Short mmCIF file of C-alpha atoms in Angstrom, two decimals:
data_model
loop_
_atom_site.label_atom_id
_atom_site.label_comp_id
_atom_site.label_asym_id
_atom_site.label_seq_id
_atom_site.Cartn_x
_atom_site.Cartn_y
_atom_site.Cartn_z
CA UNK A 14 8.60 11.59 -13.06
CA UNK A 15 4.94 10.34 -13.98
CA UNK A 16 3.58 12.05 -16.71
CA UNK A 17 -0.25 11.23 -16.06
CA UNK A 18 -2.71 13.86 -15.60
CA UNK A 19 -3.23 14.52 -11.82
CA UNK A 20 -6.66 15.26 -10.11
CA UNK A 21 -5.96 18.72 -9.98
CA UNK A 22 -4.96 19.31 -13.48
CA UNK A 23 -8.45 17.55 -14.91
CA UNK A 24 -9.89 19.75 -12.13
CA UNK A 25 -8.36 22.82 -13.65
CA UNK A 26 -8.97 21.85 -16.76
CA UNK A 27 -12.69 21.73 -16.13
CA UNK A 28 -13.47 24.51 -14.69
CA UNK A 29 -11.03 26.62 -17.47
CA UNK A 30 -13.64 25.24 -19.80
CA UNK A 31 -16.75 26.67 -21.10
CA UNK A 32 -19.56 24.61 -19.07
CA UNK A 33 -21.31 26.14 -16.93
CA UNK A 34 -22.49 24.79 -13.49
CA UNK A 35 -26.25 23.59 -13.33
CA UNK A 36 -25.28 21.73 -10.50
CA UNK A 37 -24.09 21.44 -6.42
CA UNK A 38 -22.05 23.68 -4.89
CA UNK A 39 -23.93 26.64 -4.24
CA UNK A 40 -21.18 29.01 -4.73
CA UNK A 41 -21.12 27.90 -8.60
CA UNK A 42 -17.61 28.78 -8.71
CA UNK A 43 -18.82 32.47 -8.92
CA UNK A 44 -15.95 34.79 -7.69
CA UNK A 45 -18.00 37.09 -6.55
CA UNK A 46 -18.83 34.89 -3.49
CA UNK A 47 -16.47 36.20 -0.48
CA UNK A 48 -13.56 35.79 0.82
CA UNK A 49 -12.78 31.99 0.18
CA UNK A 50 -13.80 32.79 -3.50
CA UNK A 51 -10.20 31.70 -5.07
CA UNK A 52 -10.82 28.13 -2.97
CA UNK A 53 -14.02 27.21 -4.97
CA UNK A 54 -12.59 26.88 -8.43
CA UNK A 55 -12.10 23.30 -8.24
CA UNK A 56 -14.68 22.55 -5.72
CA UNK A 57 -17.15 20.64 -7.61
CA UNK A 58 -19.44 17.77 -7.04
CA UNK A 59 -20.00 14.30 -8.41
CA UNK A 60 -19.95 15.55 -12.53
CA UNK A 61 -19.58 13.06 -15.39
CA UNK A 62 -16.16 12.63 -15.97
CA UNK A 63 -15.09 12.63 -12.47
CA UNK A 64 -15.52 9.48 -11.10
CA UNK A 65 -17.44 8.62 -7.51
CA UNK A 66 -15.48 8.20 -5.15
CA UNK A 67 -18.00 5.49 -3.47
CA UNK A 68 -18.00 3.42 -6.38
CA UNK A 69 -14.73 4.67 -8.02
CA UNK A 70 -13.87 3.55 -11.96
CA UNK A 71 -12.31 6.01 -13.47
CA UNK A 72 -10.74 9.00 -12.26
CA UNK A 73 -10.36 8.58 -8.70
CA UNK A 74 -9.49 4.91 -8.95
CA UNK A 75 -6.65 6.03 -11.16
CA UNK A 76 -5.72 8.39 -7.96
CA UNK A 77 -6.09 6.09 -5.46
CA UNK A 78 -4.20 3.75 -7.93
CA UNK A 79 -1.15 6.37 -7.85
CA UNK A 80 -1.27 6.65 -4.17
CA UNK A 81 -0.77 2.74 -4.04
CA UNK A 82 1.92 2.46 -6.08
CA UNK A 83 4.10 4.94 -3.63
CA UNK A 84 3.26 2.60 -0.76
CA UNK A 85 2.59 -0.93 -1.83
CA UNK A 86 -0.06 -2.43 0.01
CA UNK A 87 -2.61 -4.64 -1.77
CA UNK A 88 -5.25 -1.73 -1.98
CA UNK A 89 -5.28 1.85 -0.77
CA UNK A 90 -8.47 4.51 -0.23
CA UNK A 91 -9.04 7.65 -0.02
CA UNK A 92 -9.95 9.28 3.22
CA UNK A 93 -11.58 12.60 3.19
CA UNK A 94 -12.51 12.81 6.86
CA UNK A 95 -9.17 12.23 8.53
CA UNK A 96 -7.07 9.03 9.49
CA UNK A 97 -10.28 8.83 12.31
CA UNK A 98 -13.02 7.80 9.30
CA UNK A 99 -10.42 5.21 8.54
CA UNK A 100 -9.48 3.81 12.06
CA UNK A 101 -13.63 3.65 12.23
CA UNK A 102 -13.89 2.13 9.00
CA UNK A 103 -11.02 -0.52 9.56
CA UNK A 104 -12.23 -1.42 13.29
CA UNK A 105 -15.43 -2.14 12.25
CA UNK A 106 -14.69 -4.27 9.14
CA UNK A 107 -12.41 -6.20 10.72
CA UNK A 108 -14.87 -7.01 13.77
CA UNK A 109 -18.21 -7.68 14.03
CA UNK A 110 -20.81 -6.32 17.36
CA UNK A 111 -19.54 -8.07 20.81
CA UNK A 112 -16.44 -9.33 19.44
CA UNK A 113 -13.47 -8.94 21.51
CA UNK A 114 -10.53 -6.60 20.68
CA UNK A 115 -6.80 -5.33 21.99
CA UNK A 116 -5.74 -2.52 22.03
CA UNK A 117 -2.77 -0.44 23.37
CA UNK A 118 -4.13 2.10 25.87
CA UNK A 119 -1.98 4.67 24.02
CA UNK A 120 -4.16 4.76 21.39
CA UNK A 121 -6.24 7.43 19.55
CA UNK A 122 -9.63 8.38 20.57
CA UNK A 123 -11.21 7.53 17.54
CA UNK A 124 -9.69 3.93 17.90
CA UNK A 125 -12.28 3.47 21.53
CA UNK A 126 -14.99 5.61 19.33
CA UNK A 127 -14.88 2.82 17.10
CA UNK A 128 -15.35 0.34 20.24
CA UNK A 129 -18.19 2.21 21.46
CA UNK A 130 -19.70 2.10 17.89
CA UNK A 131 -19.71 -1.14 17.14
CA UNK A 132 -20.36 -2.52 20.89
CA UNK A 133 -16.89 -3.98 20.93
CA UNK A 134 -15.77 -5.85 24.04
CA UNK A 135 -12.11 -4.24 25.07
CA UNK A 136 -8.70 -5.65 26.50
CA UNK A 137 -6.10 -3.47 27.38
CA UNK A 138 -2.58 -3.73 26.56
CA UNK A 139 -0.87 -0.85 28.58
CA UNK A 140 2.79 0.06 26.76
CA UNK A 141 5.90 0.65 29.19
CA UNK A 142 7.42 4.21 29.33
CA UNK A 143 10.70 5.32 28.35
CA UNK A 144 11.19 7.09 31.21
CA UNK A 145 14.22 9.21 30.37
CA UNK A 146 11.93 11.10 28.61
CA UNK A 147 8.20 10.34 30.02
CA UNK A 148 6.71 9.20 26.88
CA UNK A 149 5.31 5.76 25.82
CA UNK A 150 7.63 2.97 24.52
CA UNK A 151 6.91 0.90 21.62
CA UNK A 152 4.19 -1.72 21.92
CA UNK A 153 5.92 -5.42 23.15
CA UNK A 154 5.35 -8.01 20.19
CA UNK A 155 5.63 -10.91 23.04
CA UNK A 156 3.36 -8.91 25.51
CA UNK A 157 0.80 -8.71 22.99
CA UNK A 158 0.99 -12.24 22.28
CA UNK A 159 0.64 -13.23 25.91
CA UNK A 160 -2.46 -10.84 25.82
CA UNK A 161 -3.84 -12.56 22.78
CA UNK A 162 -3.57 -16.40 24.57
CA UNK A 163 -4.99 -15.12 27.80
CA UNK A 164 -8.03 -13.53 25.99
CA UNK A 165 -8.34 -15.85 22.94
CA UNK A 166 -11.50 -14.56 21.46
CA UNK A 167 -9.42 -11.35 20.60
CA UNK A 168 -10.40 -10.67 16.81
CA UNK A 169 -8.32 -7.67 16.11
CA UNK A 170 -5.13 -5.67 17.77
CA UNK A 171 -4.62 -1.97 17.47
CA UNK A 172 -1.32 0.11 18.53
CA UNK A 173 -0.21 3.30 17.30
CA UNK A 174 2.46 3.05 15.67
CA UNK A 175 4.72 5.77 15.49
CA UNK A 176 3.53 7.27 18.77
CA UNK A 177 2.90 10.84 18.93
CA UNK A 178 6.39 11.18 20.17
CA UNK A 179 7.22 9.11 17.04
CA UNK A 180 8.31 5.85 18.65
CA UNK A 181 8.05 3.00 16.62
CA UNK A 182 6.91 -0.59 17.39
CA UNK A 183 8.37 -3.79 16.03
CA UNK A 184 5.51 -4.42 13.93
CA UNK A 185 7.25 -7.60 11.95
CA UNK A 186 7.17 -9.00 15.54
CA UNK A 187 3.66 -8.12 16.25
CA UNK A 188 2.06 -8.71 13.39
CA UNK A 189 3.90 -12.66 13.42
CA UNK A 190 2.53 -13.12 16.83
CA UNK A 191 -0.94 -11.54 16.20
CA UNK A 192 -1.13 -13.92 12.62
CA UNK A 193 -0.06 -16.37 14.30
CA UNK A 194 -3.44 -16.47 16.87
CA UNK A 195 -5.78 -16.21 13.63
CA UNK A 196 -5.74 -12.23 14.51
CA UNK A 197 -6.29 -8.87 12.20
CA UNK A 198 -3.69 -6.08 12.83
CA UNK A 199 -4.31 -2.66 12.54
CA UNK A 200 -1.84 -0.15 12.86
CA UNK A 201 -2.72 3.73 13.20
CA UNK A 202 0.36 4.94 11.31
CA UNK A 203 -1.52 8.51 11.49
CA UNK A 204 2.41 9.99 12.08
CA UNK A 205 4.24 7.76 9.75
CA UNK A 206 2.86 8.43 6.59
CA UNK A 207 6.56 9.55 4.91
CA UNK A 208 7.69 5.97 6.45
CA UNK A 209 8.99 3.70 4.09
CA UNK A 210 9.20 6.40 1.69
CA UNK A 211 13.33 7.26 1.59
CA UNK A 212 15.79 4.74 2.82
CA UNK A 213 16.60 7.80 5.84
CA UNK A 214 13.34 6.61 7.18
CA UNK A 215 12.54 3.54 8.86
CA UNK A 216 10.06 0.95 7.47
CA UNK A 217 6.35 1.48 7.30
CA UNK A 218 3.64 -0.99 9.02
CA UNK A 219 2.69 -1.88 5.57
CA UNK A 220 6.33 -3.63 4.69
CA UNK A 221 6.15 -4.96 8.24
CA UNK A 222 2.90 -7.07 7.55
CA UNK A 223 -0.24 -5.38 9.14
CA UNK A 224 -2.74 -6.20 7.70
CA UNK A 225 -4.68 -2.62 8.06
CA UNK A 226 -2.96 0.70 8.38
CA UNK A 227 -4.45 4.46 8.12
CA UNK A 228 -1.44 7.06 7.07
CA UNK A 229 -3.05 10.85 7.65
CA UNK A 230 -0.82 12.87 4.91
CA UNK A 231 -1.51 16.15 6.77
CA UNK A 232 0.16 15.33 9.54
CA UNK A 233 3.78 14.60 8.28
CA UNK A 234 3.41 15.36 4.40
CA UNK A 235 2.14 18.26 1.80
CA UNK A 236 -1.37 17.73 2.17
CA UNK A 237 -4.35 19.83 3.33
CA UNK A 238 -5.87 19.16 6.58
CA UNK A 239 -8.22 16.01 6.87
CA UNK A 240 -6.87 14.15 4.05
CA UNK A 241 -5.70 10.88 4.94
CA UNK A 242 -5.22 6.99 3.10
CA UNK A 243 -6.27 3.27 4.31
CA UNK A 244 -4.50 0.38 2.87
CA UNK A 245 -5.47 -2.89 3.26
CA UNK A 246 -3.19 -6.05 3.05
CA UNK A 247 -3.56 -9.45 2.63
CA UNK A 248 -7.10 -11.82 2.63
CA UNK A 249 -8.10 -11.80 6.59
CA UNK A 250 -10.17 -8.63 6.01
CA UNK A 251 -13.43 -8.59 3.53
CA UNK A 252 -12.22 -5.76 1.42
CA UNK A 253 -16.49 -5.35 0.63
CA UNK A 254 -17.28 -5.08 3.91
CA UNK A 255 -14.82 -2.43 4.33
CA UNK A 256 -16.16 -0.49 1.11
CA UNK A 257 -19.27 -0.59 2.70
CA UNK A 258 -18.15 0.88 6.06
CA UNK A 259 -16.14 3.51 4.21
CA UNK A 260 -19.07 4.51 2.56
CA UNK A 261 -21.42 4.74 5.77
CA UNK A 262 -18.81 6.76 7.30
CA UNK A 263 -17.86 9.29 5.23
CA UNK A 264 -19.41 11.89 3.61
CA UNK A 265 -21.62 11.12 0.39
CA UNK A 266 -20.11 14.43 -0.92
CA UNK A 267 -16.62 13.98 -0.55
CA UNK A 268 -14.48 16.68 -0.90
CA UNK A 269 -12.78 17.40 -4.11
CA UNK A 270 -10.59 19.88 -3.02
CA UNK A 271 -9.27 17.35 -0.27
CA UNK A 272 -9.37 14.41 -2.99
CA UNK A 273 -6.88 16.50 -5.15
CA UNK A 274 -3.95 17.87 -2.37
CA UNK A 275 -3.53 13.55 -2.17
CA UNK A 276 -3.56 13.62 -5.39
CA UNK A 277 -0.75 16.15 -6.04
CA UNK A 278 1.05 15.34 -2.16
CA UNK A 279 1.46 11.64 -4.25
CA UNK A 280 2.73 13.58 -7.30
CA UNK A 281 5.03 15.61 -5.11
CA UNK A 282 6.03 12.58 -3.25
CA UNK A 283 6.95 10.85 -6.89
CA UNK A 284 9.06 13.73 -8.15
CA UNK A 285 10.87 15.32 -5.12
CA UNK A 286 10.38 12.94 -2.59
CA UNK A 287 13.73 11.56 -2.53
CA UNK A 288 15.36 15.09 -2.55
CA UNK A 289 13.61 16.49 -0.23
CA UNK A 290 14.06 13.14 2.44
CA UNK A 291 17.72 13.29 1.50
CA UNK A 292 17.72 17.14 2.41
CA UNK A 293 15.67 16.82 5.91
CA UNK A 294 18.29 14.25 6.59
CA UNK A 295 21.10 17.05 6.50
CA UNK A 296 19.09 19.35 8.39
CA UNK A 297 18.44 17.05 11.01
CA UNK A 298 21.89 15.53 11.36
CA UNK A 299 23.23 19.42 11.17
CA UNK A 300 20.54 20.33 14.08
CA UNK A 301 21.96 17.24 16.53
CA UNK A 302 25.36 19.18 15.72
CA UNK A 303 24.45 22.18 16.76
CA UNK A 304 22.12 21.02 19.86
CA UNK A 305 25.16 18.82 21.04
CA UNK A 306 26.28 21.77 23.23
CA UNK A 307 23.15 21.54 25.30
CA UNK A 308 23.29 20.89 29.47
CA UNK A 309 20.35 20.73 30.47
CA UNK A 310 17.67 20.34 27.41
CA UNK A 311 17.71 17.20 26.10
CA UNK A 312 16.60 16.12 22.49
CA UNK A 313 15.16 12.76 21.91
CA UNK A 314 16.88 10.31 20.18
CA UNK A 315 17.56 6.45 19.95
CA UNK A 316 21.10 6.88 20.41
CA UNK A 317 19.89 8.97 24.38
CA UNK A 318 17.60 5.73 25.96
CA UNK A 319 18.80 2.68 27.15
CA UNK A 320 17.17 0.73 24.54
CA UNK A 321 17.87 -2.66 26.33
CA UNK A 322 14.95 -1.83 29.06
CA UNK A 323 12.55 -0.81 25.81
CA UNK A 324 10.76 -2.06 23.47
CA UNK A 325 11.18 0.97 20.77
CA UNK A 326 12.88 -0.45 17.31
CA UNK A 327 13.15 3.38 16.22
CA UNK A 328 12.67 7.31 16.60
CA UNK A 329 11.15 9.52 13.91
CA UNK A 330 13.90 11.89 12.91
CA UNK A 331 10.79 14.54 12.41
CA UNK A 332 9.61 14.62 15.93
CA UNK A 333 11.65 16.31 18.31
CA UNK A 334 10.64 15.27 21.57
CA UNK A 335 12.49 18.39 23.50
CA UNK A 336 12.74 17.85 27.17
CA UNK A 337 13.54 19.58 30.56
CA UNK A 338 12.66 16.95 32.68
CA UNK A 339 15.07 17.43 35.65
CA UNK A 340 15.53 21.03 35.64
CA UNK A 341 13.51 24.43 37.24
CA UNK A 342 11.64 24.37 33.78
CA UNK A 343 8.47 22.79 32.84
CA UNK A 344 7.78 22.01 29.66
CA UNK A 345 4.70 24.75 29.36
CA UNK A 346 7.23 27.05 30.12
CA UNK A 347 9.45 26.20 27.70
CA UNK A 348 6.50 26.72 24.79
CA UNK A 349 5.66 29.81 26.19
CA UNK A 350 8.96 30.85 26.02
CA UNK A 351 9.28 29.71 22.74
CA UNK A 352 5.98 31.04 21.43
CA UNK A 353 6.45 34.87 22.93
CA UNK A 354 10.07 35.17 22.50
CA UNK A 355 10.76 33.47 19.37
CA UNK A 356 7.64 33.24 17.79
CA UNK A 357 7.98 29.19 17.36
CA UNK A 358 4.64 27.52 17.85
CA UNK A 359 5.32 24.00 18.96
CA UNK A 360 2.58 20.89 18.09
CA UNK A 361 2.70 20.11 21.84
CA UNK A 362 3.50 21.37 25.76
CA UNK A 363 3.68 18.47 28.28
CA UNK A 364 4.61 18.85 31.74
CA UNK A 365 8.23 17.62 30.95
CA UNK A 366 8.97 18.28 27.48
CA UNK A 367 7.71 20.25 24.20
CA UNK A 368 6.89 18.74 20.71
CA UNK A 369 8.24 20.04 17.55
CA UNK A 370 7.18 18.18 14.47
CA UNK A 371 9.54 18.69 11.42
CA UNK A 372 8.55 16.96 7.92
CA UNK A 373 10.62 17.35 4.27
CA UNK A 374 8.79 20.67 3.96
CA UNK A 375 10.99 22.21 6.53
CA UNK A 376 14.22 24.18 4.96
CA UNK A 377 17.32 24.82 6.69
CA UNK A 378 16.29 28.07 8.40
CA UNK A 379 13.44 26.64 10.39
CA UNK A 380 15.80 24.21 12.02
CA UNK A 381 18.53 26.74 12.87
CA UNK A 382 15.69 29.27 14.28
CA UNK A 383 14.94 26.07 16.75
CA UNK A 384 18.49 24.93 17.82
CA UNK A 385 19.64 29.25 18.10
CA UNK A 386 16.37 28.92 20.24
CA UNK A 387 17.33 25.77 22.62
CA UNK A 388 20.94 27.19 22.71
CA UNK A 389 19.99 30.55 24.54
CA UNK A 390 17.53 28.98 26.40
CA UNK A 391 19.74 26.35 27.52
CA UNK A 392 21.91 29.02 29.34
CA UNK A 393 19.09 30.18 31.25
CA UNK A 394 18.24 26.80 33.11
CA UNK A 395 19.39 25.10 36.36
CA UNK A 396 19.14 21.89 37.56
CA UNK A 397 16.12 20.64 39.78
CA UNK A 398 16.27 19.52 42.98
CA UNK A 399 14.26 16.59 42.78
CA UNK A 400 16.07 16.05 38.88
CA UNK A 401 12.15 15.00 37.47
CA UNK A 402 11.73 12.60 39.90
CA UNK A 403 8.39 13.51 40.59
CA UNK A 404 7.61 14.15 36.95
CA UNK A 405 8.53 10.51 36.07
CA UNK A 406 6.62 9.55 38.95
CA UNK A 407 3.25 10.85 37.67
CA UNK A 408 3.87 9.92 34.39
CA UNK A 409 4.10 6.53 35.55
CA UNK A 410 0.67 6.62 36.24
CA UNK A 411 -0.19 7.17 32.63
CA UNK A 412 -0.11 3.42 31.74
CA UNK A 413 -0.95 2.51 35.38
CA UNK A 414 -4.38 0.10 34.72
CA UNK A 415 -7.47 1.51 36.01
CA UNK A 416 -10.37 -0.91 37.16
CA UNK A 417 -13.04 -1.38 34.51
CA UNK A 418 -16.17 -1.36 35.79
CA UNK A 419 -17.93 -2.09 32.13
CA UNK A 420 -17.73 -1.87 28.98
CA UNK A 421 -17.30 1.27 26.73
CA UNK A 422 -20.33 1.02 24.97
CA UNK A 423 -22.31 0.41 28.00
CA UNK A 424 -21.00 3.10 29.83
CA UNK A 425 -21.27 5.29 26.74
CA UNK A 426 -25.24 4.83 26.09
CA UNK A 427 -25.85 4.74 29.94
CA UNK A 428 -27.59 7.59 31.92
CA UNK A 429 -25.03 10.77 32.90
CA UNK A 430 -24.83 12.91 35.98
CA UNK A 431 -22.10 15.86 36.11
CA UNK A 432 -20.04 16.22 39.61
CA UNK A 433 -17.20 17.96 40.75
CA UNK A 434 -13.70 16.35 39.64
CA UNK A 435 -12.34 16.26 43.32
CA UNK A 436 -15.62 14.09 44.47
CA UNK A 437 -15.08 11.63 41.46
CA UNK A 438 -13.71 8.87 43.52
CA UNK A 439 -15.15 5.76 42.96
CA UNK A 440 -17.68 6.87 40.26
CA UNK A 441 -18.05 5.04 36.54
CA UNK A 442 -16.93 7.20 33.71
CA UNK A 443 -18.94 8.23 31.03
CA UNK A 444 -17.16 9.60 29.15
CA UNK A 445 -13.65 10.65 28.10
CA UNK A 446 -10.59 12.74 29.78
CA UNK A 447 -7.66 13.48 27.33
CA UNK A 448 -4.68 15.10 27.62
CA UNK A 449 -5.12 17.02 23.78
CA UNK A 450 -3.01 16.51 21.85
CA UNK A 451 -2.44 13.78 21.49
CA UNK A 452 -6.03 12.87 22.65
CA UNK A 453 -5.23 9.53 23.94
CA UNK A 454 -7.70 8.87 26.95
CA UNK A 455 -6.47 9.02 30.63
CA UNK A 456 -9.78 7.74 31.46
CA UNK A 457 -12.25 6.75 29.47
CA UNK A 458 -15.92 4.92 29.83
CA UNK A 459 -16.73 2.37 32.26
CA UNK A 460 -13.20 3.09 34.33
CA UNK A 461 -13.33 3.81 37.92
CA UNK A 462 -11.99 7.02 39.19
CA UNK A 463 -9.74 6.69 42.02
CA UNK A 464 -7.26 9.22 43.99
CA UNK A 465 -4.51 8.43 41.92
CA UNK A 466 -6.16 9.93 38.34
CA UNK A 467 -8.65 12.52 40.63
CA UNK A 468 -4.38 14.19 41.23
CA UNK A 469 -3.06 13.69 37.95
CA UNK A 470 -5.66 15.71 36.34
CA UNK A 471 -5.92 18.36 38.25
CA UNK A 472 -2.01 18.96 38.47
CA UNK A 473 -2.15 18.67 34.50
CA UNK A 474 -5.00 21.67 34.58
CA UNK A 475 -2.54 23.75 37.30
CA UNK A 476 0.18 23.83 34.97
CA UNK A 477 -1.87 24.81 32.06
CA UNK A 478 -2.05 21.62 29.99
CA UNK A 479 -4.87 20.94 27.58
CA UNK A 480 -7.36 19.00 29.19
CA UNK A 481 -10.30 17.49 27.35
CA UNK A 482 -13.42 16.19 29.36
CA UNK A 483 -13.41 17.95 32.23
CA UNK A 484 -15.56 21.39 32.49
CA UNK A 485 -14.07 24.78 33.37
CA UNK A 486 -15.98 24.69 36.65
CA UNK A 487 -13.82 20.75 37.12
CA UNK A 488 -16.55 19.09 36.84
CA UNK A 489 -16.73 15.72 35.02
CA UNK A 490 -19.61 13.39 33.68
CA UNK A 491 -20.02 9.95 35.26
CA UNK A 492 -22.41 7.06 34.76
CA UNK A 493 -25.78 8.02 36.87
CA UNK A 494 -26.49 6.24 40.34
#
């Protein structure tokens, strides 16, 4: 149990004092200021005493100091804009305008914003599925490798790393073969951030040798929204470079409200960490009991795919990929029914299978609410006829290559025209389609629409899935004639 003084404390410390506020934010901590009153006591600015987090000496380098020590990379920041600013940040320092870069297709948004930023030229790497379930594999450390000597200007690699679906790559692998070329790794570890943290969890990308990896602590671990870390391993990255970059993109006024949940999430981590992992452990393990009785819904798990067809080294215990792929349920359905009926509000619907994201902060009852849940629903379901074979055959399609026409950038910054989805064929994107969540593209700039995608999309918007890019009168925008 550390015994040093946490951001918050000096926060409250502060502001329990007797100086008064001459200074940014407007709502000078008055409590007389609405309803988000109680949130501004420890919202201050940039006051002596409390460090910059820009140019950090003192107090925040002592926080981002803590947060290091939990992890063990070479050198971890702060991130007050989500694991985005850093996958911007860590793209961009690790590049340089025109230089070529790979990256799995499966990847976050903000990993092709970054492309599109910094004029970056991109190669594709398209992961396998696992079909049982219609979700990405892991990313191929020899496929990658292969990539990297048939495009050897390649500068950096990005994957994702746990997937959404919390799939994990071999990233010793990777990282060996992508070293091995004179390459940068980056891994967006957004969903891993508790990795590496309890010996019930696997091994984080930072033990497994990338050399840049962004953990978002909302996401899996007690942290506010939008808080987030970057560490940085190793010499093949200019650790100024990246200072500078973090500072261009992100806010001059960083949040200390945000700066101080990492803060205390790292405290909390230190001093019931291990308890708590050991405890979601025995919930999980108790759930798989429980769900064991299921027919037709079907929890993923390592121990459920034939693992010698994939690439995956490992399956988050905290994301329960729950699927009815092969029955007369979709998986919309399912989260409806779990929504209005049992008031459980998934992360995710696909069209074969729900998300439920479960971290140490989950206690016993929220697990047996979920498997009571899947048992009663599981009596209601019957078999398909066509057992998800035309589910797994448009999923296929979600790592099926589509022609690039040019590059992101270029596409990007060039003129737009709107037209109807269904008349799409054979146009340039301009800009991005997601599925959301996750928000990794299904098309994105300089790709050429064809039949195939024009279906996909508009079955996705029939059976009620988010869909990002396209307008509510299915119309799209397209690089001008």
């Amino acid at each position: 149990m550390t015994a040093e003084k946490s951001l918050y404390q000096a926060l409250t410390d502060y502001v329990t004092s007797d100086f008064y506020p001459y200074h940014m934010p407007g709502h000078k901590r008055n409590p007389a200021g609405g309803e988000m009153a109680d949130y501004h006591k420890i919202d201050i600015t940039e006051i002596d005493g409390f460090d910059n987090l820009h140019q950090a000496e003192g107090l925040l380098k002592e926080a981002q100091h803590r947060a290091n020590r939990i992890y063990g990379a070479d050198e971890t920041f702060f991130l007050v804009n989500g694991g985005s600013g850093g996958v911007l940040a860590a793209i961009m320092a690790a590049t340089v305008p025109m230089d070529e870069i790979l990256i799995a297709r499966n990847c976050h948004r903000s990993v092709y914003h970054a492309a599109i930023l910094h004029g970056l030229i991109v190669r594709y790497y398209y992961p396998k599925m696992i079909s049982e379930y219609d979700i990405f594999d892991g990313a191929s450390a020899e496929e990658i490798g292969a990539l990297m000597d048939t495009y050897p200007e390649v500068k950096a690699v990005v994957i994702t790393s746990p997937t959404y679906e919390g799939v994990l790559s071999d990233v010793p692998g990777i990282a060996a073969e992508v070293h091995k070329r004179g390459g940068i790794l980056i891994v967006d570890e957004a969903h891993g951030a508790h990795f590496g943290l309890s010996s019930y969890l696997p091994q984080g990308a930072i033990a497994g040798g990338a050399d840049l990896v962004i953990h978002s602590l909302h996401k899996t671990l007690p942290a506010m929204t939008q808080t987030a870390l970057l560490h940085v391993n190793g010499d093949r990255v200019d650790r100024e470079k990246l200072r500078g970059y973090l500072t261009m993109l992100q806010s001059s006024s960083p949040s200390y409200v945000l700066m101080a949940s990492m803060d205390a999430c790292m405290k909390f981590l230190e001093e019931q960490g291990q308890e708590r992992f050991a405890a979601m452990r025995g919930h999980y393990l108790s759930f798989c009991e429980k769900t064991a009785v299921l027919k037709h819904i079907r929890i993923g798990k390592m121990t459920n795919v034939s693992q010698k067809k994939h690439e995956l080294k490992g399956w988050d215990l905290g994301k329960m990929v729950i699927s009815v792929k092969g029955t007369n349920m979709t998986g919309k359905e399912l989260n409806d029914i779990l929504r209005e009926t049992y008031h459980l509000e998934m992360e995710m619907a696909a069209e074969t299978y729900v998300l439920a994201i479960m971290t140490l902060m989950d206690e016993a009852a929220g697990w047996q609410r979920l498997a009571d849940a899947l048992c009663e629903i599981d009596g209601r379901i019957e078999k398909s006829a066509d057992d998800g074979v035309s589910a797994s055959r448009r999923a296929s399609h979600l790592n099926k290559p589509l022609k690039s026409c040019m590059t992101l950038a270029r596409a990007f910054h060039s003129e737009w025209e709107t037209v109807p989805l269904e008349k799409a064929v054979g146009r340039i994107a301009a800009g991005f389609i997601s599925l959301y969540p996750p928000g990794s593209p299904i098309v994105a700039p300089g790709e050429l629409f064809d039949e195939t995608v024009i279906k996909r999309i508009q079955e996705y918007r029939k059976t009620g899935l988010n869909i990002q890019g396209v307008s509510e009168k299915d119309e799209i925008v397209v690089v001008a004639l």
